[in-house]
Short mmCIF file of C-alpha atoms in Angstrom, two decimals:
data_model
loop_
_atom_site.label_atom_id
_atom_site.label_comp_id
_atom_site.label_asym_id
_atom_site.label_seq_id
_atom_site.Cartn_x
_atom_site.Cartn_y
_atom_site.Cartn_z
CA MET A 925 -51.89 -102.63 18.75
CA GLY A 926 -49.68 -99.37 18.04
CA VAL A 927 -48.85 -100.15 14.46
CA PRO A 928 -51.57 -101.31 11.83
CA LEU A 929 -51.43 -104.72 10.45
CA ILE A 930 -50.53 -103.45 6.68
CA GLN A 931 -47.58 -101.75 8.39
CA SER A 932 -46.32 -104.30 10.24
CA TYR A 933 -46.77 -106.78 7.44
CA ARG A 934 -44.65 -104.46 4.74
CA VAL A 935 -42.22 -103.64 7.06
CA GLY A 936 -41.59 -107.21 8.14
CA ARG A 937 -41.57 -108.43 4.55
CA TYR A 938 -39.01 -105.86 3.74
CA ILE A 939 -36.95 -106.96 6.59
CA LEU A 940 -37.30 -110.51 5.76
CA ALA A 941 -36.03 -109.68 1.84
CA GLN A 942 -32.87 -107.68 3.34
CA LYS A 943 -31.81 -110.90 5.17
CA LEU A 944 -32.50 -113.30 2.50
CA ARG A 945 -30.10 -110.96 0.32
CA GLY A 946 -27.51 -111.09 3.31
CA ARG A 947 -27.41 -107.34 4.00
CA ARG A 948 -25.75 -106.91 6.96
CA ARG A 949 -26.58 -102.90 7.01
CA TYR A 950 -29.76 -101.58 5.78
CA PRO A 951 -32.03 -98.59 6.45
CA LEU A 952 -35.67 -99.07 8.39
CA VAL A 953 -36.53 -95.34 8.78
CA LEU A 954 -35.59 -92.59 6.66
CA MET A 955 -35.09 -89.56 8.82
CA LEU A 956 -35.82 -86.57 6.57
CA GLU A 957 -35.21 -83.03 7.88
CA PRO A 958 -36.17 -80.58 4.83
CA LEU A 959 -35.56 -77.31 7.25
CA PHE A 960 -34.36 -76.36 10.52
CA ARG A 961 -36.55 -73.50 10.83
CA CYS A 962 -39.11 -73.83 13.48
CA ASN A 963 -41.67 -71.83 15.62
CA LEU A 964 -40.45 -72.89 18.92
CA ALA A 965 -37.43 -72.58 20.85
CA CYS A 966 -37.02 -75.69 22.79
CA ALA A 967 -34.63 -76.13 25.41
CA GLY A 968 -33.35 -79.60 24.19
CA CYS A 969 -33.03 -78.67 20.18
CA GLY A 970 -30.09 -77.59 18.66
CA LYS A 971 -31.53 -76.70 15.37
CA ILE A 972 -33.01 -73.12 15.76
CA ASP A 973 -29.56 -71.56 16.68
CA TYR A 974 -28.17 -72.03 13.05
CA PRO A 975 -27.64 -68.58 11.24
CA ASP A 976 -30.73 -67.36 9.24
CA GLU A 977 -28.94 -68.18 6.34
CA THR A 978 -29.34 -72.07 7.20
CA LEU A 979 -32.68 -71.74 8.69
CA ASP A 980 -33.74 -70.26 5.35
CA ARG A 981 -32.56 -73.17 3.58
CA ARG A 982 -35.15 -76.06 2.37
CA LEU A 983 -35.05 -79.30 0.87
CA SER A 984 -37.29 -79.08 -2.70
CA VAL A 985 -39.74 -81.54 -3.17
CA ASP A 986 -37.56 -83.59 -5.83
CA GLU A 987 -35.00 -83.81 -3.09
CA CYS A 988 -37.26 -85.03 -0.63
CA ILE A 989 -38.56 -87.97 -2.93
CA GLY A 990 -35.36 -88.81 -4.19
CA ALA A 991 -33.77 -89.13 -0.55
CA ALA A 992 -36.56 -91.78 0.02
CA GLU A 993 -35.83 -93.55 -3.31
CA GLU A 994 -32.23 -93.33 -3.07
CA CYS A 995 -32.76 -94.67 0.59
CA GLY A 996 -35.24 -97.43 0.03
CA ALA A 997 -36.50 -97.24 3.40
CA PRO A 998 -40.03 -98.38 3.83
CA ILE A 999 -40.69 -95.74 6.42
CA VAL A 1000 -40.04 -92.04 6.28
CA SER A 1001 -40.18 -89.81 9.25
CA ILE A 1002 -40.38 -85.97 8.32
CA ALA A 1003 -38.89 -83.87 11.00
CA GLY A 1004 -37.01 -80.55 11.30
CA GLY A 1005 -37.41 -77.72 12.32
CA GLU A 1006 -41.29 -77.61 11.81
CA PRO A 1007 -42.23 -79.46 8.71
CA LEU A 1008 -45.49 -77.85 8.36
CA ILE A 1009 -43.67 -74.29 7.66
CA HIS A 1010 -42.24 -75.78 4.60
CA LYS A 1011 -44.81 -74.76 2.04
CA ASP A 1012 -44.38 -77.89 -0.29
CA MET A 1013 -44.82 -80.18 2.32
CA PRO A 1014 -48.09 -81.41 0.78
CA ALA A 1015 -46.46 -82.23 -2.35
CA VAL A 1016 -43.77 -84.15 -0.36
CA VAL A 1017 -46.16 -86.22 1.62
CA ALA A 1018 -48.33 -86.66 -1.32
CA GLY A 1019 -45.39 -87.96 -3.36
CA LEU A 1020 -44.49 -90.28 -0.84
CA VAL A 1021 -47.81 -91.68 -0.20
CA LYS A 1022 -48.06 -92.48 -3.79
CA ARG A 1023 -44.74 -94.71 -3.61
CA LYS A 1024 -46.73 -96.32 -0.60
CA ARG A 1025 -44.02 -95.08 1.88
CA PHE A 1026 -45.51 -94.98 5.28
CA VAL A 1027 -44.64 -91.10 6.32
CA TYR A 1028 -44.47 -89.78 10.09
CA LEU A 1029 -45.22 -86.27 9.75
CA CYS A 1030 -43.59 -84.81 12.86
CA THR A 1031 -44.90 -81.36 14.36
CA ASN A 1032 -45.57 -79.40 17.57
CA ALA A 1033 -49.15 -79.21 15.95
CA LEU A 1034 -49.03 -75.44 16.41
CA LEU A 1035 -50.16 -75.07 12.70
CA LEU A 1036 -51.86 -78.35 12.24
CA LYS A 1037 -55.31 -77.16 12.74
CA LYS A 1038 -54.62 -74.51 10.04
CA ARG A 1039 -53.04 -77.01 7.53
CA MET A 1040 -54.94 -80.25 7.93
CA GLU A 1041 -56.87 -79.33 5.03
CA ASP A 1042 -53.92 -79.96 2.96
CA TYR A 1043 -53.54 -83.70 3.71
CA GLN A 1044 -56.08 -86.48 3.15
CA PRO A 1045 -56.23 -89.52 5.68
CA SER A 1046 -54.39 -92.47 4.47
CA PRO A 1047 -52.81 -95.72 6.18
CA TYR A 1048 -49.71 -94.26 4.89
CA LEU A 1049 -49.73 -91.01 6.43
CA THR A 1050 -49.51 -90.43 10.43
CA PHE A 1051 -49.25 -87.01 11.98
CA SER A 1052 -46.69 -87.54 15.04
CA VAL A 1053 -47.35 -84.82 17.55
CA HIS A 1054 -44.47 -83.87 19.95
CA LEU A 1055 -45.99 -83.81 23.43
CA ASP A 1056 -42.80 -84.10 25.83
CA GLY A 1057 -44.72 -85.25 29.01
CA ASN A 1058 -47.92 -83.31 31.06
CA GLU A 1059 -49.12 -79.86 30.12
CA HIS A 1060 -46.61 -78.32 32.78
CA ARG A 1061 -43.62 -80.53 31.49
CA HIS A 1062 -44.52 -79.98 27.87
CA ASP A 1063 -44.93 -75.97 27.95
CA GLU A 1064 -41.71 -75.75 30.33
CA SER A 1065 -39.83 -78.03 27.56
CA VAL A 1066 -40.50 -75.95 24.67
CA CYS A 1067 -40.65 -72.62 26.45
CA GLN A 1068 -44.02 -71.54 25.69
CA PRO A 1069 -46.99 -71.66 27.73
CA GLY A 1070 -50.04 -72.92 25.84
CA THR A 1071 -48.66 -75.05 23.49
CA TYR A 1072 -49.87 -78.29 25.11
CA GLN A 1073 -53.56 -77.62 24.87
CA ARG A 1074 -53.20 -76.13 21.33
CA ALA A 1075 -51.48 -79.57 20.63
CA ALA A 1076 -54.15 -81.77 22.55
CA GLU A 1077 -57.03 -79.86 20.48
CA ALA A 1078 -55.14 -80.59 17.19
CA ILE A 1079 -54.87 -84.07 18.05
CA ARG A 1080 -58.76 -84.38 18.79
CA GLU A 1081 -59.63 -82.75 15.48
CA ALA A 1082 -57.05 -84.71 13.11
CA VAL A 1083 -58.38 -88.21 14.98
CA ALA A 1084 -61.98 -87.01 14.27
CA LYS A 1085 -61.04 -86.63 10.87
CA GLY A 1086 -59.83 -89.94 10.31
CA PHE A 1087 -56.28 -89.48 10.42
CA ARG A 1088 -53.75 -91.76 12.07
CA VAL A 1089 -52.08 -89.72 14.98
CA THR A 1090 -49.32 -90.50 17.40
CA VAL A 1091 -47.41 -88.76 20.12
CA ASN A 1092 -43.90 -88.61 20.17
CA CYS A 1093 -42.43 -87.90 23.78
CA THR A 1094 -39.23 -87.13 25.17
CA LEU A 1095 -38.44 -87.67 28.89
CA PHE A 1096 -36.32 -85.20 30.41
CA GLN A 1097 -34.39 -84.84 33.69
CA GLY A 1098 -36.48 -84.83 37.19
CA GLU A 1099 -39.56 -86.21 35.54
CA GLY A 1100 -41.14 -89.19 38.11
CA ALA A 1101 -42.69 -92.34 37.02
CA GLU A 1102 -46.19 -91.42 38.69
CA GLU A 1103 -46.25 -88.02 36.42
CA VAL A 1104 -45.26 -90.08 33.38
CA ALA A 1105 -47.72 -92.87 33.84
CA SER A 1106 -50.53 -90.27 34.35
CA PHE A 1107 -49.42 -88.54 30.91
CA LEU A 1108 -49.42 -92.00 29.00
CA ASP A 1109 -53.06 -92.16 30.55
CA ASP A 1110 -53.96 -88.60 28.94
CA CYS A 1111 -52.54 -89.85 25.68
CA LYS A 1112 -55.12 -92.83 25.99
CA ALA A 1113 -57.71 -90.49 26.30
CA LEU A 1114 -57.00 -88.76 23.45
CA ASP A 1115 -57.41 -92.03 21.67
CA VAL A 1116 -54.26 -91.72 19.66
CA GLU A 1117 -52.49 -95.02 17.61
CA GLY A 1118 -49.65 -95.02 20.16
CA VAL A 1119 -46.83 -93.30 21.80
CA THR A 1120 -43.28 -93.34 20.63
CA ILE A 1121 -41.16 -92.41 24.17
CA SER A 1122 -37.32 -92.41 25.02
CA PRO A 1123 -35.16 -90.58 26.99
CA GLY A 1124 -33.71 -87.54 25.86
CA PHE A 1125 -29.74 -87.67 25.04
CA ASN A 1126 -27.58 -84.70 25.26
CA TYR A 1127 -26.17 -84.34 22.20
CA GLU A 1128 -23.88 -81.52 21.16
CA ARG A 1129 -25.71 -78.66 19.78
CA ALA A 1130 -28.47 -78.85 22.49
CA PRO A 1131 -28.40 -75.40 24.12
CA GLN A 1132 -29.04 -76.98 28.11
CA GLN A 1133 -27.39 -80.02 28.54
CA GLU A 1134 -28.60 -80.14 32.11
CA VAL A 1135 -32.33 -80.98 31.10
CA PHE A 1136 -30.88 -84.70 29.59
CA ILE A 1137 -31.48 -87.82 32.02
CA GLN A 1138 -28.65 -89.99 32.35
CA ARG A 1139 -28.65 -93.65 31.21
CA ARG A 1140 -28.83 -95.49 34.55
CA ALA A 1141 -31.62 -93.33 36.17
CA SER A 1142 -33.54 -93.69 32.80
CA ARG A 1143 -33.61 -97.54 33.07
CA GLN A 1144 -35.15 -97.26 36.44
CA LEU A 1145 -37.33 -94.88 35.69
CA PHE A 1146 -38.98 -96.86 32.69
CA ARG A 1147 -38.90 -99.67 35.26
CA ASP A 1148 -41.32 -97.87 37.78
CA ILE A 1149 -43.33 -96.47 34.80
CA PHE A 1150 -44.13 -99.91 33.50
CA ARG A 1151 -44.52 -101.42 37.04
CA ILE A 1152 -47.25 -98.58 37.26
CA GLY A 1153 -48.88 -99.67 34.09
CA LYS A 1154 -49.05 -103.28 35.10
CA GLU A 1155 -50.49 -102.45 38.65
CA ARG A 1156 -53.21 -100.05 37.05
CA LYS A 1157 -54.05 -102.50 34.02
CA ALA A 1158 -53.54 -99.36 31.83
CA LYS A 1159 -53.27 -101.12 28.63
CA TRP A 1160 -50.93 -98.20 27.23
CA THR A 1161 -50.35 -98.36 23.57
CA PHE A 1162 -46.89 -97.77 22.61
CA ASN A 1163 -45.86 -97.36 18.95
CA GLN A 1164 -42.66 -99.23 19.41
CA SER A 1165 -41.16 -102.85 19.56
CA SER A 1166 -41.61 -104.69 22.58
CA LEU A 1167 -37.92 -105.59 22.72
CA PHE A 1168 -37.09 -101.84 22.74
CA LEU A 1169 -39.41 -101.11 25.62
CA ASP A 1170 -37.60 -103.88 27.42
CA PHE A 1171 -34.60 -102.55 26.60
CA LEU A 1172 -35.69 -99.17 28.07
CA ALA A 1173 -36.36 -100.97 31.32
CA GLY A 1174 -32.97 -102.43 31.52
CA ASN A 1175 -33.67 -105.79 30.47
CA GLN A 1176 -31.69 -106.16 27.22
CA ASN A 1177 -28.36 -105.21 26.27
CA TYR A 1178 -28.16 -103.50 22.98
CA GLN A 1179 -25.94 -101.62 20.93
CA CYS A 1180 -26.80 -98.90 18.67
CA THR A 1181 -27.63 -99.58 14.88
CA PRO A 1182 -27.05 -95.90 13.58
CA TRP A 1183 -27.68 -97.24 9.59
CA GLY A 1184 -30.90 -98.03 10.48
CA ASN A 1185 -32.40 -94.60 10.71
CA PRO A 1186 -30.24 -92.37 8.36
CA THR A 1187 -30.96 -88.71 8.21
CA ARG A 1188 -31.13 -86.65 5.14
CA ASN A 1189 -31.00 -82.87 5.83
CA ILE A 1190 -30.05 -79.87 3.83
CA PHE A 1191 -26.46 -80.28 4.29
CA GLY A 1192 -26.34 -83.98 2.99
CA TRP A 1193 -26.51 -87.46 4.39
CA GLN A 1194 -25.37 -87.02 7.94
CA LYS A 1195 -22.74 -89.30 9.55
CA PRO A 1196 -23.45 -91.33 11.30
CA CYS A 1197 -27.02 -90.07 12.89
CA TYR A 1198 -29.06 -86.79 13.26
CA LEU A 1199 -27.58 -86.52 17.11
CA LEU A 1200 -24.17 -86.27 16.20
CA VAL A 1201 -23.40 -83.14 14.13
CA SER A 1202 -19.75 -82.67 13.85
CA GLU A 1203 -19.20 -86.16 11.92
CA GLY A 1204 -19.41 -84.57 8.63
CA TYR A 1205 -21.86 -85.50 5.61
CA ALA A 1206 -22.10 -87.52 2.67
CA GLN A 1207 -23.46 -86.49 -0.66
CA SER A 1208 -25.52 -89.88 -1.44
CA PHE A 1209 -26.96 -92.47 0.57
CA ASN A 1210 -24.21 -95.22 -0.89
CA GLU A 1211 -21.62 -92.64 0.00
CA LEU A 1212 -22.88 -92.71 3.59
CA MET A 1213 -23.33 -96.29 4.11
CA GLU A 1214 -19.71 -97.16 2.44
CA THR A 1215 -17.78 -94.40 3.92
CA THR A 1216 -19.04 -94.21 7.62
CA PRO A 1217 -16.71 -95.73 9.92
CA TRP A 1218 -19.75 -97.37 11.77
CA ASP A 1219 -17.62 -99.24 14.05
CA LYS A 1220 -16.19 -95.99 15.87
CA TYR A 1221 -19.68 -95.03 17.22
CA GLY A 1222 -22.13 -96.72 19.97
CA VAL A 1223 -21.95 -97.07 23.74
CA GLY A 1224 -18.63 -98.01 25.26
CA VAL A 1225 -17.03 -97.22 21.97
CA ASN A 1226 -17.36 -93.47 21.53
CA GLY A 1227 -17.69 -91.00 24.33
CA LYS A 1228 -20.48 -88.81 22.54
CA CYS A 1229 -22.63 -92.04 22.52
CA ASP A 1230 -22.50 -93.46 26.10
CA GLN A 1231 -25.79 -91.81 27.40
CA CYS A 1232 -27.98 -92.34 24.54
CA GLN A 1233 -31.00 -94.86 24.42
CA VAL A 1234 -32.94 -92.80 21.72
CA HIS A 1235 -35.18 -94.91 19.98
CA SER A 1236 -33.64 -94.10 16.47
CA GLY A 1237 -30.68 -95.73 17.19
CA PHE A 1238 -31.68 -98.84 19.49
CA GLU A 1239 -35.15 -99.42 18.03
CA PRO A 1240 -33.79 -100.99 14.81
CA THR A 1241 -31.64 -103.20 16.95
CA ALA A 1242 -34.66 -103.99 18.70
CA VAL A 1243 -36.62 -104.87 15.76
CA ASN A 1244 -33.55 -107.22 14.32
CA ASP A 1245 -33.50 -109.12 17.94
CA THR A 1246 -37.41 -109.64 17.22
CA PHE A 1247 -36.52 -111.56 13.97
CA ILE A 1248 -34.01 -113.47 15.79
CA HIS A 1249 -35.82 -114.18 18.92
CA PRO A 1250 -39.50 -113.89 17.95
CA LEU A 1251 -40.71 -115.82 21.00
CA ARG A 1252 -39.05 -113.61 23.25
CA ALA A 1253 -40.50 -110.30 21.73
CA LEU A 1254 -43.81 -111.96 21.77
CA LYS A 1255 -43.69 -113.01 25.60
CA VAL A 1256 -42.63 -109.23 26.18
CA ALA A 1257 -45.45 -108.15 24.29
CA LEU A 1258 -48.02 -110.29 26.22
CA LEU A 1259 -46.76 -109.52 29.78
CA GLY A 1260 -45.12 -106.30 29.22
CA PRO A 1261 -41.09 -105.48 30.16
CA ARG A 1262 -39.95 -107.35 33.47
CA THR A 1263 -39.84 -104.56 36.13
CA GLU A 1264 -38.29 -106.69 38.80
CA GLY A 1265 -34.81 -108.33 39.51
CA PRO A 1266 -31.64 -107.49 38.24
CA MET A 1267 -31.19 -105.60 35.20
CA ALA A 1268 -28.89 -106.86 32.02
CA PRO A 1269 -25.31 -105.59 32.42
CA ASP A 1270 -24.94 -102.34 30.61
CA MET A 1271 -22.34 -101.46 28.03
CA PRO A 1272 -19.33 -99.96 29.83
CA VAL A 1273 -18.91 -96.33 29.00
CA SER A 1274 -15.92 -95.35 26.87
CA PRO A 1275 -12.71 -94.04 28.49
CA PRO A 1276 -12.11 -90.50 28.58
CA PRO A 1277 -9.84 -89.23 25.30
CA GLN A 1278 -6.19 -88.14 26.29
CA GLY A 1279 -4.97 -84.85 25.77
CA PRO A 1280 -6.07 -81.34 26.04
CA SER A 1281 -7.09 -81.05 22.25
CA HIS A 1282 -10.07 -83.64 22.84
CA PRO A 1283 -12.72 -82.44 25.22
CA VAL A 1284 -14.77 -85.01 27.38
CA PHE A 1285 -18.18 -85.34 26.13
CA PRO A 1286 -20.84 -84.66 27.16
CA LEU A 1287 -20.39 -81.05 27.30
CA ARG A 1288 -22.29 -79.01 29.93
CA VAL A 1289 -23.46 -75.77 28.86
CA GLU A 1290 -24.78 -73.46 32.00
CA ARG A 1291 -28.06 -71.32 31.64
#
């Protein structure tokens, strides 16, 4: 089981309470980005090319805690940039844990061994370590050799000290099913709690658009990965819902739920999600929920969204479907995603915008 019972219970209770109140839109995970500064320059990242005056900005402890209180989501995913660079991050984490928020501290782990003593093991704290595939793939993705081994060493030390540790993996163009399956075997050997996995999305600020896998190819890739897992009886553990994994394998036809994982960063509350950076910002969570034109986003609705299958948008949809169809979710959890037969019809892509002032997305940027 990829998620501890206490977290499953508290999150389930929260979702049930929202449904009983008749709320159509509610947050599940707060995506907190207290800084954009990072100690890596990854090929698929659009944060580190901001000017220095932006990279030097930080959300304060009070702003981070206030965002969690304002939003009310039971889970807070702290990303960046690299959160461990933030000198006040231990105080931010301690404040969220005190309020019994489940914190996923996302890190490339280059600073993890050095900063580990600043944190205490807790069922409410998880180090979510980025590993984008095996050693060769990961080091190529982050554009710095040796990072995979340093991250693996930090994971082993954190697990040995009793911390919850997960791996966050983004798959890019050119990766094969056998290669990914071997990587998942390696994650299992590291004894992490689970793996969060999804295909990369060619969002606007990413400097290298050609590294991203397209939606149709992604569905077949995940089918092949899960088929290999069944053949090997690998028993990989994922930190995701069974129906989201089934969606990745092309067996579910979901639309995005962007308000499920709202983003608060140094500019404000980002509309509609952390991947679309040109849609504007709200100054409060209520303003975000009330003024964002949610119906204008999604696969087949907005050309910017057509290739997206990222967990931050589709996992909330799958979780909601789990509550509606619990037996279906249980079946997939027990048997794994279906890897043969026809796929669910995919959402039709949106027609290209007309006129010279509306460029067709995704944009391609050559090296």
